[in-house]
Amino acid sequence: MKLSGKVAIVTGGSRGIGFATAKIFAENGANVVITAKDSKRLENAVNEIPNSVGITADIRNENDVKKVVEQTVKKFGKLDILINNAGIFPKIKQLHEIEEFEWNEVLDVNLTGQFRFTKVAIPYLKKTSGSIVNISSDAGLKAYQGFNADAYSASKAGMIILTKCWALEYAKDKIRVNCICPGVVDTDMTKPFLKTEKDRDFMNNEHPLGRIGQPDEVAKAILYFVSDDAAWTTGAILTVDGGESIK
Ligand SMILES: NC(=O)c1ccc[n+]([C@@H]2O[C@H](COP(=O)([O-])OP(=O)(O)OC[C@H]3O[C@@H](n4cnc5c(N)ncnc54)[C@H](OP(=O)(O)O)[C@@H]3O)[C@@H](O)[C@H]2O)c1
């Protein structure tokens, strides 16, 4: 029980990495608020996670974001942990083929959305000497041949530098800010790239450890960052990627 008495918000907690994170937090004693925009998927997730509360919210909407943080504090009296996890992946296209609205949507969800949540959460995290984990990606660390998801890569690189900025900015308030860069993880987001056995073999081989990751393998690293085990760690960027980024 690493998180007894803690109150956490996990954005995009209805499925994938966010769901696995909310689950492991609840198993470790936290009260968890999970958010997503699809209320049905959110309800299903809440039913599977004890001690969880779901609040439907679109991360692109400032009022929705305020509602999540304010309702969390109203219900549980405080906020200790924010996991900036909600994200989308665009259609694969080369830069010159991307429409500006497509670019803007990815940045709005994956980067500005994290700014919105963090901005509203900070005053409460100051009171608890809380902790933030940003979910970036290997795509924020380096370019990959044929990856062609520039808005996504830009948003994820943005989260890496913002992790360092926020860690420095709020260290005096004892708020720790860390970041995880996953490789390819088996979730709805990566389903389009894992349709056939051949796709899966290719993706497995992209990772030096010989396989893609599972959501709970990322969740365990997130748990480490928010627990007291990482009490002296802030501004850290941790790859959890089967070695993909070291090639
Ligand atoms: N899977 C990977 O291989 C991988 C690798 C590196 C990094 N990541 C990052 O890890 C994070 C989680 O990815 P995942 O694979 O678990 O994704 P996923 O299975 O597609 O789940 C995405 C989550 O984000 C939520 N979300 C999307 N748009 C939203 C919006 N506008 N407002 C509120 N919530 C929204 C979704 O809610 P709804 O169901 O309501 O849409 C869902 O709960 C993302 O930031 C992703 O970029 C994933």
mmCIF file with all atom_site columns, C-alpha atoms in Angstrom, residues 15-17 20 182-195 200 203-204 207 211-218:
data_model
loop_
_atom_site.group_PDB
_atom_site.id
_atom_site.type_symbol
_atom_site.label_atom_id
_atom_site.label_alt_id
_atom_site.label_comp_id
_atom_site.label_asym_id
_atom_site.label_entity_id
_atom_site.label_seq_id
_atom_site.pdbx_PDB_ins_code
_atom_site.Cartn_x
_atom_site.Cartn_y
_atom_site.Cartn_z
_atom_site.occupancy
_atom_site.B_iso_or_equiv
_atom_site.pdbx_formal_charge
_atom_site.auth_seq_id
_atom_site.auth_comp_id
_atom_site.auth_asym_id
_atom_site.auth_atom_id
_atom_site.pdbx_PDB_model_num
ATOM 1  C CA . ARG A 1 15  ? -8.762 2.588  -20.872 1.00 0.00 ? 15  ARG A CA 1
ATOM 2  C CA . GLY A 1 16  ? -5.180 1.683  -21.733 1.00 0.00 ? 16  GLY A CA 1
ATOM 3  C CA . ILE A 1 17  ? -2.317 3.070  -19.674 1.00 0.00 ? 17  ILE A CA 1
ATOM 4  C CA . ALA A 1 20  ? -3.966 0.398  -15.562 1.00 0.00 ? 20  ALA A CA 1
ATOM 5  C CA . PRO A 1 182 ? 6.668  4.569  -23.168 1.00 0.00 ? 182 PRO A CA 1
ATOM 6  C CA . GLY A 1 183 ? 7.554  2.605  -26.289 1.00 0.00 ? 183 GLY A CA 1
ATOM 7  C CA . VAL A 1 184 ? 4.725  0.832  -28.123 1.00 0.00 ? 184 VAL A CA 1
ATOM 8  C CA . VAL A 1 185 ? 2.147  -0.391 -25.604 1.00 0.00 ? 185 VAL A CA 1
ATOM 9  C CA . ASP A 1 186 ? -0.742 -2.743 -26.368 1.00 0.00 ? 186 ASP A CA 1
ATOM 10 C CA . THR A 1 187 ? -3.779 -0.390 -26.113 1.00 0.00 ? 187 THR A CA 1
ATOM 11 C CA . ASP A 1 188 ? -6.601 0.932  -28.282 1.00 0.00 ? 188 ASP A CA 1
ATOM 12 C CA . MET A 1 189 ? -4.237 3.663  -29.465 1.00 0.00 ? 189 MET A CA 1
ATOM 13 C CA . THR A 1 190 ? -1.877 1.170  -31.101 1.00 0.00 ? 190 THR A CA 1
ATOM 14 C CA . LYS A 1 191 ? -4.536 -1.264 -32.378 1.00 0.00 ? 191 LYS A CA 1
ATOM 15 C CA . PRO A 1 192 ? -4.410 0.127  -35.947 1.00 0.00 ? 192 PRO A CA 1
ATOM 16 C CA . PHE A 1 193 ? -0.709 -0.804 -36.077 1.00 0.00 ? 193 PHE A CA 1
ATOM 17 C CA . LEU A 1 194 ? -1.163 -4.302 -34.645 1.00 0.00 ? 194 LEU A CA 1
ATOM 18 C CA . LYS A 1 195 ? -3.882 -5.673 -36.932 1.00 0.00 ? 195 LYS A CA 1
ATOM 19 C CA . ARG A 1 200 ? 2.757  -7.493 -34.349 1.00 0.00 ? 200 ARG A CA 1
ATOM 20 C CA . MET A 1 203 ? 6.415  -4.014 -33.725 1.00 0.00 ? 203 MET A CA 1
ATOM 21 C CA . ASN A 1 204 ? 7.796  -6.600 -31.282 1.00 0.00 ? 204 ASN A CA 1
ATOM 22 C CA . HIS A 1 207 ? 11.959 -3.247 -29.257 1.00 0.00 ? 207 HIS A CA 1
ATOM 23 C CA . ARG A 1 211 ? 8.139  -7.374 -27.468 1.00 0.00 ? 211 ARG A CA 1
ATOM 24 C CA . ILE A 1 212 ? 5.799  -4.428 -27.097 1.00 0.00 ? 212 ILE A CA 1
ATOM 25 C CA . GLY A 1 213 ? 4.744  -3.382 -23.598 1.00 0.00 ? 213 GLY A CA 1
ATOM 26 C CA . GLN A 1 214 ? 1.607  -3.909 -21.540 1.00 0.00 ? 214 GLN A CA 1
ATOM 27 C CA . PRO A 1 215 ? -0.258 -1.032 -19.840 1.00 0.00 ? 215 PRO A CA 1
ATOM 28 C CA . ASP A 1 216 ? 0.475  -2.305 -16.317 1.00 0.00 ? 216 ASP A CA 1
ATOM 29 C CA . GLU A 1 217 ? 4.225  -2.203 -17.028 1.00 0.00 ? 217 GLU A CA 1
ATOM 30 C CA . VAL A 1 218 ? 3.933  1.556  -17.544 1.00 0.00 ? 218 VAL A CA 1
#
